[in-house]
Amino acid sequence: MISKATKRWFVPLILCVVCLAMYSVIYPECSLVVVLSEALFYIISGYFVSHAILHGKKKPKTQLISFLLLPTFAILLLTGPNTRIHLNMKVKKEKLLTIVVNTVSVSLVMLLLQWLKVLVNEIEIRRMLMNSNNHLGPGLARTFFGFLKIVTDGELGTPGLETILQRYADNEGIQLHHKVFILFPKNTSQDVGSHSWMFEMEREYNMPDHLRNHGPIEFTFQGCTQQPYFLNGKERVIELAVIKMRNTETGLVYYAAIAENRPLITLQKMVNIHSLKKPFSEEDFKLHSEIYKKGLTSMIEEDTACQERFEIVDMQRDNGNFTMKIYNRVVAQG
């Protein structure tokens, strides 16, 4: 099997080989070396000069290619008018002046391109960040998954998720869905997806216009299950929101539990903290929340017990009606 990295470089490599083959047929090998050396020297020197102007003494990540400057510069000095290398040729001042002028010209162009961020490949940067661990996402995923494992497996004195849900259902006289849902809204507004937010959304979601546009599912915020436990000597509480969903057309009623996505709420709050040394923008929120969601989804799917008890409701693509999404899944799963 060919790796993704190999596939990504395969097409450009083939094009380079084809171009070199065509050039070698038309021009002698010596001219090919001269042309490539000239291109490499001006591109590399232009990049280093523009980088030094923009970033000062900070070394560029591609500093290893600086070793190509000396041999390519030597080839330029020894190249004659016929694009052939003459080892015995005396270097003229005009030749040096031409090289300096061309280097300055290329540097100005590179400086403009870097300043305008034309050379920045956002897709490639996003791909690299997604495959990196140098961000908040993986840590948030591991932390929240650790909490889900405690709830699922009945650790630290907790009775286990199945017992927690069954106790609540028995006390309220209802039939509660066996899975707990985790919301991933795309909004960066503070506390979107929290239990308090759901309570506030109850009136808006049950308005006739909203039901007509998003589906005939009314929901009522029933309350929260609360189960205390101890972690690191401190008392904590497992809190799950329970909502009632009623189909206004059929009259069917279903109940489901929702775990508050606190790591995502933390990311939302970071967008509004202006005192951070490096501001946390909405683009940062989108990236880190996407990485967090991807990591958490993978961990849940790889753990059989958690996979049977938790399900992620992805609202980041359309930010649709979460009650409709949960209702459809509850009906489908029975």
Short mmCIF file of C-alpha atoms in Angstrom, two decimals:
data_model
loop_
_atom_site.label_atom_id
_atom_site.label_comp_id
_atom_site.label_asym_id
_atom_site.label_seq_id
_atom_site.Cartn_x
_atom_site.Cartn_y
_atom_site.Cartn_z
CA MET A 1 0.00 0.00 0.00
CA ILE A 2 1.25 3.49 -0.88
CA SER A 3 1.23 5.89 2.07
CA LYS A 4 -0.60 9.23 1.94
CA ALA A 5 2.70 11.12 2.12
CA THR A 6 4.01 9.21 -0.91
CA LYS A 7 0.83 9.91 -2.89
CA ARG A 8 1.04 13.62 -2.06
CA TRP A 9 4.56 13.92 -3.50
CA PHE A 10 4.12 11.44 -6.36
CA VAL A 11 2.47 13.77 -8.90
CA PRO A 12 4.88 16.73 -8.40
CA LEU A 13 7.82 14.32 -8.63
CA ILE A 14 6.57 12.87 -11.90
CA LEU A 15 6.06 16.37 -13.36
CA CYS A 16 9.60 17.38 -12.38
CA VAL A 17 11.07 14.27 -13.98
CA VAL A 18 9.10 14.88 -17.20
CA CYS A 19 10.19 18.54 -17.38
CA LEU A 20 13.84 17.62 -16.78
CA ALA A 21 13.66 14.91 -19.44
CA MET A 22 12.18 17.32 -22.00
CA TYR A 23 14.77 20.00 -21.21
CA SER A 24 17.66 17.54 -21.46
CA VAL A 25 16.50 16.52 -24.93
CA ILE A 26 16.51 20.14 -26.19
CA TYR A 27 19.56 21.51 -24.34
CA PRO A 28 22.95 19.99 -23.42
CA GLU A 29 23.50 18.69 -19.88
CA CYS A 30 25.86 21.54 -19.01
CA SER A 31 23.19 24.15 -19.78
CA LEU A 32 20.68 22.26 -17.62
CA VAL A 33 23.04 22.42 -14.63
CA VAL A 34 23.52 26.16 -15.15
CA VAL A 35 19.79 26.93 -15.43
CA LEU A 36 18.94 24.86 -12.33
CA SER A 37 21.79 26.42 -10.35
CA GLU A 38 20.68 29.93 -11.31
CA ALA A 39 17.09 29.22 -10.28
CA LEU A 40 18.12 27.61 -6.97
CA PHE A 41 20.54 30.39 -6.05
CA TYR A 42 18.12 33.27 -6.61
CA ILE A 43 15.16 31.49 -4.94
CA ILE A 44 17.19 30.44 -1.87
CA SER A 45 19.03 33.74 -1.48
CA GLY A 46 15.81 35.71 -2.02
CA TYR A 47 14.03 33.64 0.59
CA PHE A 48 16.78 34.09 3.20
CA VAL A 49 17.06 37.84 2.63
CA SER A 50 13.27 38.39 2.85
CA HIS A 51 13.08 36.14 5.92
CA ALA A 52 15.84 38.11 7.63
CA ILE A 53 13.99 41.38 6.95
CA LEU A 54 10.68 40.03 8.30
CA HIS A 55 11.90 37.94 11.24
CA GLY A 56 15.33 39.32 12.14
CA LYS A 57 17.78 36.83 13.64
CA LYS A 58 15.24 34.01 13.86
CA LYS A 59 16.54 31.15 11.74
CA PRO A 60 14.22 29.74 9.08
CA LYS A 61 13.18 26.09 9.34
CA THR A 62 14.73 25.39 5.90
CA GLN A 63 18.24 26.56 6.85
CA LEU A 64 19.75 23.25 5.65
CA ILE A 65 19.20 24.30 2.05
CA SER A 66 21.67 27.16 2.63
CA PHE A 67 24.42 24.64 1.82
CA LEU A 68 23.31 24.88 -1.80
CA LEU A 69 24.14 28.59 -1.98
CA LEU A 70 27.92 28.21 -2.30
CA PRO A 71 28.05 25.68 -5.18
CA THR A 72 25.25 27.39 -7.12
CA PHE A 73 26.94 30.78 -6.65
CA ALA A 74 30.22 29.35 -7.96
CA ILE A 75 28.46 27.97 -11.03
CA LEU A 76 26.90 31.39 -11.71
CA LEU A 77 30.30 33.10 -11.53
CA LEU A 78 31.90 30.61 -13.94
CA THR A 79 29.07 30.62 -16.48
CA GLY A 80 29.75 32.27 -19.81
CA PRO A 81 27.38 33.97 -22.25
CA ASN A 82 26.72 30.63 -23.95
CA THR A 83 25.38 29.14 -20.67
CA ARG A 84 28.44 26.91 -20.40
CA ILE A 85 30.79 26.59 -17.42
CA HIS A 86 34.34 27.91 -17.99
CA LEU A 87 36.69 27.03 -15.15
CA ASN A 88 39.39 29.41 -16.40
CA MET A 89 37.05 32.36 -16.92
CA LYS A 90 37.91 35.63 -15.16
CA VAL A 91 34.99 37.00 -13.16
CA LYS A 92 34.03 40.54 -14.21
CA LYS A 93 32.51 43.25 -12.01
CA GLU A 94 29.50 43.40 -14.32
CA LYS A 95 28.81 39.75 -13.56
CA LEU A 96 28.83 40.35 -9.80
CA LEU A 97 26.66 43.45 -10.19
CA THR A 98 24.11 41.47 -12.22
CA ILE A 99 23.96 38.77 -9.53
CA VAL A 100 23.46 41.40 -6.79
CA VAL A 101 20.72 43.19 -8.72
CA ASN A 102 18.91 39.92 -9.48
CA THR A 103 19.20 38.81 -5.85
CA VAL A 104 17.74 42.09 -4.60
CA SER A 105 14.90 41.88 -7.14
CA VAL A 106 13.98 38.30 -6.18
CA SER A 107 14.25 39.20 -2.47
CA LEU A 108 11.78 42.06 -2.90
CA VAL A 109 9.34 39.76 -4.68
CA MET A 110 9.71 37.09 -1.97
CA LEU A 111 9.31 39.76 0.72
CA LEU A 112 6.05 40.93 -0.85
CA LEU A 113 4.74 37.35 -1.20
CA GLN A 114 5.56 36.51 2.43
CA TRP A 115 4.10 39.77 3.71
CA LEU A 116 0.86 39.11 1.79
CA LYS A 117 0.98 35.45 2.97
CA VAL A 118 0.59 34.26 -0.61
CA LEU A 119 3.00 31.40 0.08
CA VAL A 120 1.07 30.23 3.16
CA ASN A 121 -0.80 27.01 2.48
CA GLU A 122 -3.66 27.04 5.02
CA ILE A 123 -4.75 23.53 4.07
CA GLU A 124 -1.27 22.12 4.61
CA ILE A 125 -0.85 23.96 7.91
CA ARG A 126 -4.23 22.68 9.10
CA ARG A 127 -3.28 19.12 8.09
CA MET A 128 0.01 19.37 9.99
CA LEU A 129 -1.73 20.71 13.09
CA MET A 130 -4.36 17.99 12.93
CA ASN A 131 -1.60 15.33 12.98
CA SER A 132 0.38 17.08 15.71
CA ASN A 133 0.11 16.90 19.50
CA ASN A 134 1.23 20.51 20.01
CA HIS A 135 -2.22 21.85 20.82
CA LEU A 136 -5.05 21.62 23.34
CA GLY A 137 -7.23 19.04 21.58
CA PRO A 138 -5.54 15.75 22.56
CA GLY A 139 -5.19 16.79 26.22
CA LEU A 140 -8.85 17.80 26.43
CA ALA A 141 -9.89 14.53 24.79
CA ARG A 142 -7.84 12.41 27.20
CA THR A 143 -9.13 14.31 30.24
CA PHE A 144 -12.79 14.10 29.28
CA PHE A 145 -12.48 10.47 28.19
CA GLY A 146 -10.98 9.69 31.62
CA PHE A 147 -14.15 11.13 33.18
CA LEU A 148 -16.34 9.03 30.86
CA LYS A 149 -14.43 5.89 31.87
CA ILE A 150 -14.98 6.65 35.56
CA VAL A 151 -18.72 7.01 34.94
CA THR A 152 -18.97 3.95 32.69
CA ASP A 153 -16.90 1.52 34.75
CA GLY A 154 -18.19 2.62 38.15
CA GLU A 155 -14.80 3.72 39.45
CA LEU A 156 -14.02 5.90 42.51
CA GLY A 157 -17.13 4.76 44.34
CA THR A 158 -19.59 5.57 41.55
CA PRO A 159 -22.33 2.99 40.88
CA GLY A 160 -21.74 2.99 37.12
CA LEU A 161 -23.61 4.76 34.33
CA GLU A 162 -26.21 2.05 33.83
CA THR A 163 -27.20 2.21 37.50
CA ILE A 164 -27.24 6.04 37.52
CA LEU A 165 -29.59 6.18 34.54
CA GLN A 166 -31.81 3.40 35.87
CA ARG A 167 -32.18 5.02 39.30
CA TYR A 168 -33.25 8.31 37.73
CA ALA A 169 -35.70 6.55 35.40
CA ASP A 170 -37.23 4.60 38.29
CA ASN A 171 -37.58 7.70 40.47
CA GLU A 172 -39.23 9.69 37.67
CA GLY A 173 -41.29 6.80 36.30
CA ILE A 174 -39.90 7.16 32.78
CA GLN A 175 -38.00 5.06 30.25
CA LEU A 176 -34.59 6.65 29.70
CA HIS A 177 -32.50 5.92 26.62
CA HIS A 178 -29.48 3.73 27.41
CA LYS A 179 -26.96 6.09 25.73
CA VAL A 180 -25.72 9.47 26.96
CA PHE A 181 -25.20 12.12 24.27
CA ILE A 182 -22.34 14.63 24.06
CA LEU A 183 -23.03 17.85 22.12
CA PHE A 184 -20.48 19.51 19.84
CA PRO A 185 -21.97 22.86 18.72
CA LYS A 186 -19.87 25.12 16.50
CA ASN A 187 -20.78 28.37 18.26
CA THR A 188 -18.07 30.21 20.16
CA SER A 189 -20.69 31.96 22.30
CA GLN A 190 -20.06 31.36 25.97
CA ASP A 191 -21.72 28.26 27.51
CA VAL A 192 -23.35 27.05 24.28
CA GLY A 193 -24.05 23.34 24.84
CA SER A 194 -24.12 23.66 28.64
CA HIS A 195 -27.07 22.58 30.78
CA SER A 196 -27.98 26.21 31.49
CA TRP A 197 -27.93 26.93 27.74
CA MET A 198 -30.29 24.01 27.08
CA PHE A 199 -32.66 25.30 29.75
CA GLU A 200 -32.69 28.73 28.04
CA MET A 201 -33.17 27.19 24.58
CA GLU A 202 -36.29 25.29 25.67
CA ARG A 203 -38.63 28.22 24.98
CA GLU A 204 -36.95 29.18 21.67
CA TYR A 205 -36.87 25.62 20.32
CA ASN A 206 -40.57 25.08 21.15
CA MET A 207 -41.77 28.15 19.26
CA PRO A 208 -44.09 27.34 16.30
CA ASP A 209 -41.69 28.89 13.75
CA HIS A 210 -38.77 26.84 15.03
CA LEU A 211 -40.77 23.62 15.03
CA ARG A 212 -41.97 24.33 11.51
CA ASN A 213 -38.43 24.99 10.21
CA HIS A 214 -36.47 22.31 12.10
CA GLY A 215 -38.94 19.49 12.75
CA PRO A 216 -41.93 18.77 15.01
CA ILE A 217 -39.94 17.84 18.14
CA GLU A 218 -40.69 19.72 21.34
CA PHE A 219 -38.25 19.30 24.19
CA THR A 220 -38.44 19.92 27.90
CA PHE A 221 -35.46 20.25 30.21
CA GLN A 222 -36.42 17.71 32.89
CA GLY A 223 -33.53 18.29 35.25
CA CYS A 224 -30.19 16.70 36.15
CA THR A 225 -29.00 13.47 37.70
CA GLN A 226 -26.40 14.06 40.40
CA GLN A 227 -23.97 11.44 41.66
CA PRO A 228 -21.16 12.52 44.04
CA TYR A 229 -17.72 10.88 43.96
CA PHE A 230 -14.24 11.62 45.30
CA LEU A 231 -11.15 12.36 43.18
CA ASN A 232 -7.80 13.42 44.65
CA GLY A 233 -9.43 13.96 48.03
CA LYS A 234 -12.09 16.32 46.69
CA GLU A 235 -15.78 15.68 46.28
CA ARG A 236 -17.02 16.02 42.72
CA VAL A 237 -20.41 15.48 41.12
CA ILE A 238 -21.40 13.55 38.00
CA GLU A 239 -24.15 15.64 36.48
CA LEU A 240 -26.20 14.55 33.48
CA ALA A 241 -29.02 16.60 31.97
CA VAL A 242 -32.22 14.77 31.07
CA ILE A 243 -34.51 16.08 28.33
CA LYS A 244 -37.98 15.02 27.27
CA MET A 245 -38.68 14.97 23.51
CA ARG A 246 -42.23 14.87 22.18
CA ASN A 247 -43.23 14.49 18.55
CA THR A 248 -46.06 17.00 18.09
CA GLU A 249 -47.42 15.02 15.11
CA THR A 250 -47.44 11.50 16.55
CA GLY A 251 -47.49 12.26 20.28
CA LEU A 252 -44.59 9.85 20.91
CA VAL A 253 -42.35 10.76 23.85
CA TYR A 254 -38.71 9.84 24.46
CA TYR A 255 -36.22 10.69 27.19
CA ALA A 256 -32.44 11.05 26.81
CA ALA A 257 -29.48 12.10 28.97
CA ILE A 258 -26.83 14.61 27.89
CA ALA A 259 -23.36 15.00 29.39
CA GLU A 260 -22.17 18.59 29.63
CA ASN A 261 -19.21 19.04 27.30
CA ARG A 262 -17.08 21.04 29.71
CA PRO A 263 -13.79 20.96 27.72
CA LEU A 264 -15.59 22.53 24.75
CA ILE A 265 -17.14 25.17 27.02
CA THR A 266 -13.62 25.93 28.29
CA LEU A 267 -12.49 26.55 24.69
CA GLN A 268 -15.51 28.84 24.19
CA LYS A 269 -14.55 30.90 27.23
CA MET A 270 -10.94 31.21 26.02
CA VAL A 271 -12.17 33.11 22.94
CA ASN A 272 -13.55 35.82 25.23
CA ILE A 273 -10.43 36.15 27.42
CA HIS A 274 -8.56 39.18 26.07
CA SER A 275 -5.83 38.98 28.70
CA LEU A 276 -4.24 35.89 27.13
CA LYS A 277 -0.67 36.53 25.95
CA LYS A 278 -1.57 35.04 22.59
CA PRO A 279 -5.24 35.81 21.76
CA PHE A 280 -7.43 32.77 21.19
CA SER A 281 -9.41 33.53 18.01
CA GLU A 282 -12.52 31.93 16.58
CA GLU A 283 -10.31 30.15 14.04
CA ASP A 284 -8.29 28.72 16.95
CA PHE A 285 -11.53 27.55 18.55
CA LYS A 286 -12.62 25.80 15.33
CA LEU A 287 -9.28 24.04 14.94
CA HIS A 288 -8.82 22.95 18.57
CA SER A 289 -12.47 21.89 18.98
CA GLU A 290 -12.23 19.84 15.78
CA ILE A 291 -9.05 18.12 17.01
CA TYR A 292 -10.64 17.56 20.43
CA LYS A 293 -13.78 16.08 18.82
CA LYS A 294 -11.73 13.82 16.55
CA GLY A 295 -9.62 12.55 19.48
CA LEU A 296 -12.59 11.96 21.78
CA THR A 297 -14.55 10.18 19.04
CA SER A 298 -11.61 7.88 18.36
CA MET A 299 -11.18 7.04 22.07
CA ILE A 300 -14.88 6.29 22.54
CA GLU A 301 -14.99 4.08 19.43
CA GLU A 302 -11.94 2.09 20.58
CA ASP A 303 -13.45 1.37 24.01
CA THR A 304 -16.32 -1.14 23.80
CA ALA A 305 -17.92 -0.15 27.10
CA CYS A 306 -17.88 3.58 26.30
CA GLN A 307 -19.05 3.00 22.74
CA GLU A 308 -22.17 1.29 24.07
CA ARG A 309 -22.90 4.13 26.51
CA PHE A 310 -21.88 7.41 24.82
CA GLU A 311 -22.57 9.01 21.46
CA ILE A 312 -21.35 12.30 20.03
CA VAL A 313 -23.85 14.68 18.40
CA ASP A 314 -21.86 16.67 15.83
CA MET A 315 -23.40 20.10 15.28
CA GLN A 316 -20.20 21.75 14.01
CA ARG A 317 -21.03 21.35 10.34
CA ASP A 318 -24.58 22.69 10.32
CA ASN A 319 -25.24 23.64 13.98
CA GLY A 320 -28.69 22.15 13.48
CA ASN A 321 -31.38 21.42 16.03
CA PHE A 322 -29.72 19.14 18.59
CA THR A 323 -33.09 17.82 19.82
CA MET A 324 -33.97 16.63 16.30
CA LYS A 325 -30.61 14.91 15.93
CA ILE A 326 -30.95 13.15 19.31
CA TYR A 327 -34.59 12.25 18.65
CA ASN A 328 -33.74 10.58 15.33
CA ARG A 329 -30.95 8.55 16.94
CA VAL A 330 -33.08 7.47 19.90
CA VAL A 331 -35.85 6.31 17.55
CA ALA A 332 -33.37 4.51 15.29
CA GLN A 333 -31.61 2.76 18.20
CA GLY A 334 -34.85 1.79 19.93
#
